[in-house]
Amino acid sequence: MISAREHTDNRTRPEPATRGPATRGPETRPDTHPPRRSHSEATTTGTAVVTAAHLTAAPTDPKSLMESLALSAMEIVNGGRDLEKIARWLTESAYASLRLRRSISQQSRQAVGTASRREPMYCGRTRTCSPRHGVIEGVTMVHTRLRTRAVIIRLEKHGNRWIASQLSVL
């Protein structure tokens, strides 16, 4: 067994003597880590589940925004997420229609006696079309363990970001 006095760490061990002039290169440690990235710089891995956390920065791809909004809308309707979390991505009319849909679902759950829950879900196919410049309409299929629902979204470009002007959960 090696005592603490006899043990030397690899980082502090002197380099072996070599022939020639005593020159050493720049000191580099193999265990140095790259600089930490802030939350806004973090990239996401390609997973089937897209969460509302991806809505923090304005995505340039309207299809990914549509999928994120569809999942968020389903979580809101199921009672697993607050509506205010995605309010900045909705117009007043889309916000009001989603609030109405949430209250109808909540009343339905209370009548049956089931609790709101946050169940795993993922996006299926997303179909989009552009009826005119600056407008994209689409439908995203959202799959849960028990059922599949369609979420219809109309995105309009306002400045440099996309805003959902219509949102319906079928």
mmCIF file of C-alpha atoms in Angstrom:
data_model
loop_
_atom_site.group_PDB
_atom_site.id
_atom_site.type_symbol
_atom_site.label_atom_id
_atom_site.label_comp_id
_atom_site.label_asym_id
_atom_site.label_seq_id
_atom_site.Cartn_x
_atom_site.Cartn_y
_atom_site.Cartn_z
ATOM 1 C CA MET A 1 0.000 0.000 0.000
ATOM 2 C CA ILE A 2 1.259 3.462 -0.898
ATOM 3 C CA SER A 3 1.305 6.063 1.832
ATOM 4 C CA ALA A 4 0.223 9.620 1.260
ATOM 5 C CA ARG A 5 3.833 10.776 1.357
ATOM 6 C CA GLU A 6 4.941 8.363 -1.375
ATOM 7 C CA HIS A 7 1.999 9.080 -3.663
ATOM 8 C CA THR A 8 2.545 11.723 -6.308
ATOM 9 C CA ASP A 9 -0.181 13.118 -8.475
ATOM 10 C CA ASN A 10 0.270 12.922 -12.268
ATOM 11 C CA ARG A 11 -0.125 16.664 -12.559
ATOM 12 C CA THR A 12 2.712 17.421 -10.148
ATOM 13 C CA ARG A 13 5.144 14.678 -11.191
ATOM 14 C CA PRO A 14 8.317 16.130 -12.717
ATOM 15 C CA GLU A 15 8.936 15.351 -16.339
ATOM 16 C CA PRO A 16 11.718 12.865 -17.122
ATOM 17 C CA ALA A 17 15.113 14.280 -18.018
ATOM 18 C CA THR A 18 15.881 14.401 -21.713
ATOM 19 C CA ARG A 19 18.998 15.120 -23.694
ATOM 20 C CA GLY A 20 19.471 18.558 -25.080
ATOM 21 C CA PRO A 21 18.479 21.960 -23.754
ATOM 22 C CA ALA A 22 16.019 22.028 -20.887
ATOM 23 C CA THR A 23 13.019 23.550 -22.606
ATOM 24 C CA ARG A 24 9.451 22.828 -21.733
ATOM 25 C CA GLY A 25 6.369 23.462 -23.764
ATOM 26 C CA PRO A 26 3.312 25.245 -22.461
ATOM 27 C CA GLU A 27 1.772 23.552 -19.448
ATOM 28 C CA THR A 28 -1.535 21.905 -20.260
ATOM 29 C CA ARG A 29 -3.565 19.814 -17.932
ATOM 30 C CA PRO A 30 -5.532 16.940 -19.433
ATOM 31 C CA ASP A 31 -8.393 17.503 -17.033
ATOM 32 C CA THR A 32 -9.141 21.100 -17.982
ATOM 33 C CA HIS A 33 -12.697 21.668 -19.053
ATOM 34 C CA PRO A 34 -13.952 23.956 -21.796
ATOM 35 C CA PRO A 35 -15.467 27.215 -20.587
ATOM 36 C CA ARG A 36 -19.007 26.880 -19.288
ATOM 37 C CA ARG A 37 -21.797 28.067 -21.517
ATOM 38 C CA SER A 38 -24.658 30.139 -20.275
ATOM 39 C CA HIS A 39 -28.230 28.820 -20.397
ATOM 40 C CA SER A 40 -28.990 30.870 -23.496
ATOM 41 C CA GLU A 41 -26.006 29.382 -25.335
ATOM 42 C CA ALA A 42 -26.804 25.789 -24.428
ATOM 43 C CA THR A 43 -27.750 23.561 -27.304
ATOM 44 C CA THR A 44 -30.260 20.762 -27.125
ATOM 45 C CA THR A 45 -29.800 17.214 -28.228
ATOM 46 C CA GLY A 46 -32.040 15.699 -30.856
ATOM 47 C CA THR A 47 -34.780 13.984 -28.885
ATOM 48 C CA ALA A 48 -38.303 13.087 -29.795
ATOM 49 C CA VAL A 49 -39.666 15.106 -26.908
ATOM 50 C CA VAL A 50 -39.586 18.867 -27.312
ATOM 51 C CA THR A 51 -40.377 20.858 -24.188
ATOM 52 C CA ALA A 52 -41.414 24.394 -23.610
ATOM 53 C CA ALA A 53 -37.937 25.167 -22.357
ATOM 54 C CA HIS A 54 -36.959 25.492 -26.008
ATOM 55 C CA LEU A 55 -39.164 28.551 -26.245
ATOM 56 C CA THR A 56 -36.674 30.760 -24.397
ATOM 57 C CA ALA A 57 -35.021 32.084 -27.563
ATOM 58 C CA ALA A 58 -36.741 33.075 -30.772
ATOM 59 C CA PRO A 59 -36.222 30.120 -33.095
ATOM 60 C CA THR A 60 -35.665 30.863 -36.743
ATOM 61 C CA ASP A 61 -37.279 27.587 -37.775
ATOM 62 C CA PRO A 62 -41.073 27.989 -37.541
ATOM 63 C CA LYS A 63 -41.582 24.214 -37.641
ATOM 64 C CA SER A 64 -39.650 23.700 -34.385
ATOM 65 C CA LEU A 65 -41.581 26.573 -32.791
ATOM 66 C CA MET A 66 -44.817 24.973 -33.932
ATOM 67 C CA GLU A 67 -43.842 21.654 -32.330
ATOM 68 C CA SER A 68 -42.821 23.340 -29.075
ATOM 69 C CA LEU A 69 -46.052 25.320 -28.936
ATOM 70 C CA ALA A 70 -48.106 22.196 -29.688
ATOM 71 C CA LEU A 71 -46.521 20.276 -26.811
ATOM 72 C CA SER A 72 -46.908 23.242 -24.484
ATOM 73 C CA ALA A 73 -50.562 23.664 -25.468
ATOM 74 C CA MET A 74 -51.240 19.983 -24.753
ATOM 75 C CA GLU A 75 -49.558 20.270 -21.349
ATOM 76 C CA ILE A 76 -51.697 23.332 -20.594
ATOM 77 C CA VAL A 77 -54.913 21.571 -21.625
ATOM 78 C CA ASN A 78 -53.967 18.523 -19.515
ATOM 79 C CA GLY A 79 -53.334 20.782 -16.512
ATOM 80 C CA GLY A 80 -49.614 20.116 -16.277
ATOM 81 C CA ARG A 81 -48.350 23.597 -17.219
ATOM 82 C CA ASP A 82 -49.357 27.204 -16.596
ATOM 83 C CA LEU A 83 -50.737 29.155 -19.526
ATOM 84 C CA GLU A 84 -48.566 32.154 -18.660
ATOM 85 C CA LYS A 85 -45.437 30.192 -19.600
ATOM 86 C CA ILE A 86 -46.129 30.623 -23.327
ATOM 87 C CA ALA A 87 -48.077 33.901 -23.245
ATOM 88 C CA ARG A 88 -45.299 35.818 -24.996
ATOM 89 C CA TRP A 89 -45.601 33.520 -28.030
ATOM 90 C CA LEU A 90 -49.383 34.019 -28.434
ATOM 91 C CA THR A 91 -51.588 36.869 -29.578
ATOM 92 C CA GLU A 92 -54.486 37.915 -27.344
ATOM 93 C CA SER A 93 -57.021 35.895 -29.349
ATOM 94 C CA ALA A 94 -54.881 32.735 -29.301
ATOM 95 C CA TYR A 95 -54.297 33.199 -25.567
ATOM 96 C CA ALA A 96 -58.043 33.583 -24.944
ATOM 97 C CA SER A 97 -58.950 30.498 -26.990
ATOM 98 C CA LEU A 98 -56.347 28.362 -25.206
ATOM 99 C CA ARG A 99 -57.546 29.665 -21.825
ATOM 100 C CA LEU A 100 -61.118 28.680 -22.758
ATOM 101 C CA ARG A 101 -59.977 25.217 -23.884
ATOM 102 C CA ARG A 102 -58.069 24.753 -20.626
ATOM 103 C CA SER A 103 -61.094 25.681 -18.507
ATOM 104 C CA ILE A 104 -63.362 23.313 -20.482
ATOM 105 C CA SER A 105 -60.891 20.466 -19.957
ATOM 106 C CA GLN A 106 -60.574 21.337 -16.275
ATOM 107 C CA GLN A 107 -64.369 21.260 -15.819
ATOM 108 C CA SER A 108 -64.509 17.947 -17.653
ATOM 109 C CA ARG A 109 -61.837 16.446 -15.387
ATOM 110 C CA GLN A 110 -63.660 17.683 -12.280
ATOM 111 C CA ALA A 111 -66.977 16.200 -13.457
ATOM 112 C CA VAL A 112 -65.387 12.800 -14.033
ATOM 113 C CA GLY A 113 -63.235 13.031 -10.912
ATOM 114 C CA THR A 114 -59.797 12.698 -12.498
ATOM 115 C CA ALA A 115 -56.843 14.809 -11.464
ATOM 116 C CA SER A 116 -54.754 16.884 -13.830
ATOM 117 C CA ARG A 117 -51.509 15.158 -14.691
ATOM 118 C CA ARG A 118 -48.411 15.686 -16.699
ATOM 119 C CA GLU A 119 -48.024 12.638 -18.876
ATOM 120 C CA PRO A 120 -45.242 11.918 -21.340
ATOM 121 C CA MET A 121 -45.961 13.102 -24.862
ATOM 122 C CA TYR A 122 -44.102 13.585 -28.089
ATOM 123 C CA CYS A 123 -44.614 15.226 -31.461
ATOM 124 C CA GLY A 124 -45.474 13.155 -34.448
ATOM 125 C CA ARG A 125 -45.757 14.574 -37.925
ATOM 126 C CA THR A 126 -45.891 18.285 -38.504
ATOM 127 C CA ARG A 127 -47.345 19.565 -41.754
ATOM 128 C CA THR A 128 -46.952 23.201 -42.714
ATOM 129 C CA CYS A 129 -47.971 25.459 -45.560
ATOM 130 C CA SER A 130 -47.508 29.135 -46.266
ATOM 131 C CA PRO A 131 -50.633 30.836 -47.646
ATOM 132 C CA ARG A 132 -48.746 34.124 -48.005
ATOM 133 C CA HIS A 133 -45.408 35.679 -47.119
ATOM 134 C CA GLY A 134 -44.907 35.984 -43.368
ATOM 135 C CA VAL A 135 -47.649 33.485 -42.471
ATOM 136 C CA ILE A 136 -47.272 29.767 -41.822
ATOM 137 C CA GLU A 137 -50.140 27.448 -40.982
ATOM 138 C CA GLY A 138 -49.679 23.918 -39.788
ATOM 139 C CA VAL A 139 -50.856 20.956 -37.816
ATOM 140 C CA THR A 140 -48.792 18.912 -35.379
ATOM 141 C CA MET A 141 -49.820 15.474 -34.161
ATOM 142 C CA VAL A 142 -49.122 15.092 -30.434
ATOM 143 C CA HIS A 143 -49.038 11.538 -29.115
ATOM 144 C CA THR A 144 -49.623 10.516 -25.514
ATOM 145 C CA ARG A 145 -49.822 7.046 -24.048
ATOM 146 C CA LEU A 146 -53.610 6.826 -24.487
ATOM 147 C CA ARG A 147 -54.481 9.078 -27.411
ATOM 148 C CA THR A 148 -53.307 11.247 -30.267
ATOM 149 C CA ARG A 149 -54.444 14.813 -30.766
ATOM 150 C CA ALA A 150 -53.977 17.390 -33.476
ATOM 151 C CA VAL A 151 -52.850 20.919 -32.622
ATOM 152 C CA ILE A 152 -53.495 23.499 -35.312
ATOM 153 C CA ILE A 153 -51.355 26.644 -35.268
ATOM 154 C CA ARG A 154 -51.128 29.749 -37.441
ATOM 155 C CA LEU A 155 -47.845 31.621 -37.084
ATOM 156 C CA GLU A 156 -47.368 35.195 -38.239
ATOM 157 C CA LYS A 157 -44.051 36.962 -38.464
ATOM 158 C CA HIS A 158 -43.836 40.078 -36.288
ATOM 159 C CA GLY A 159 -40.494 41.786 -36.783
ATOM 160 C CA ASN A 160 -37.883 39.059 -36.461
ATOM 161 C CA ARG A 161 -39.961 36.501 -34.519
ATOM 162 C CA TRP A 162 -42.938 34.237 -35.046
ATOM 163 C CA ILE A 163 -46.127 34.703 -33.002
ATOM 164 C CA ALA A 164 -49.052 32.249 -32.894
ATOM 165 C CA SER A 165 -52.193 34.113 -33.928
ATOM 166 C CA GLN A 166 -54.419 30.999 -33.911
ATOM 167 C CA LEU A 167 -54.047 27.862 -31.810
ATOM 168 C CA SER A 168 -56.573 25.033 -31.481
ATOM 169 C CA VAL A 169 -56.326 21.651 -29.791
ATOM 170 C CA LEU A 170 -58.588 19.072 -31.412
#
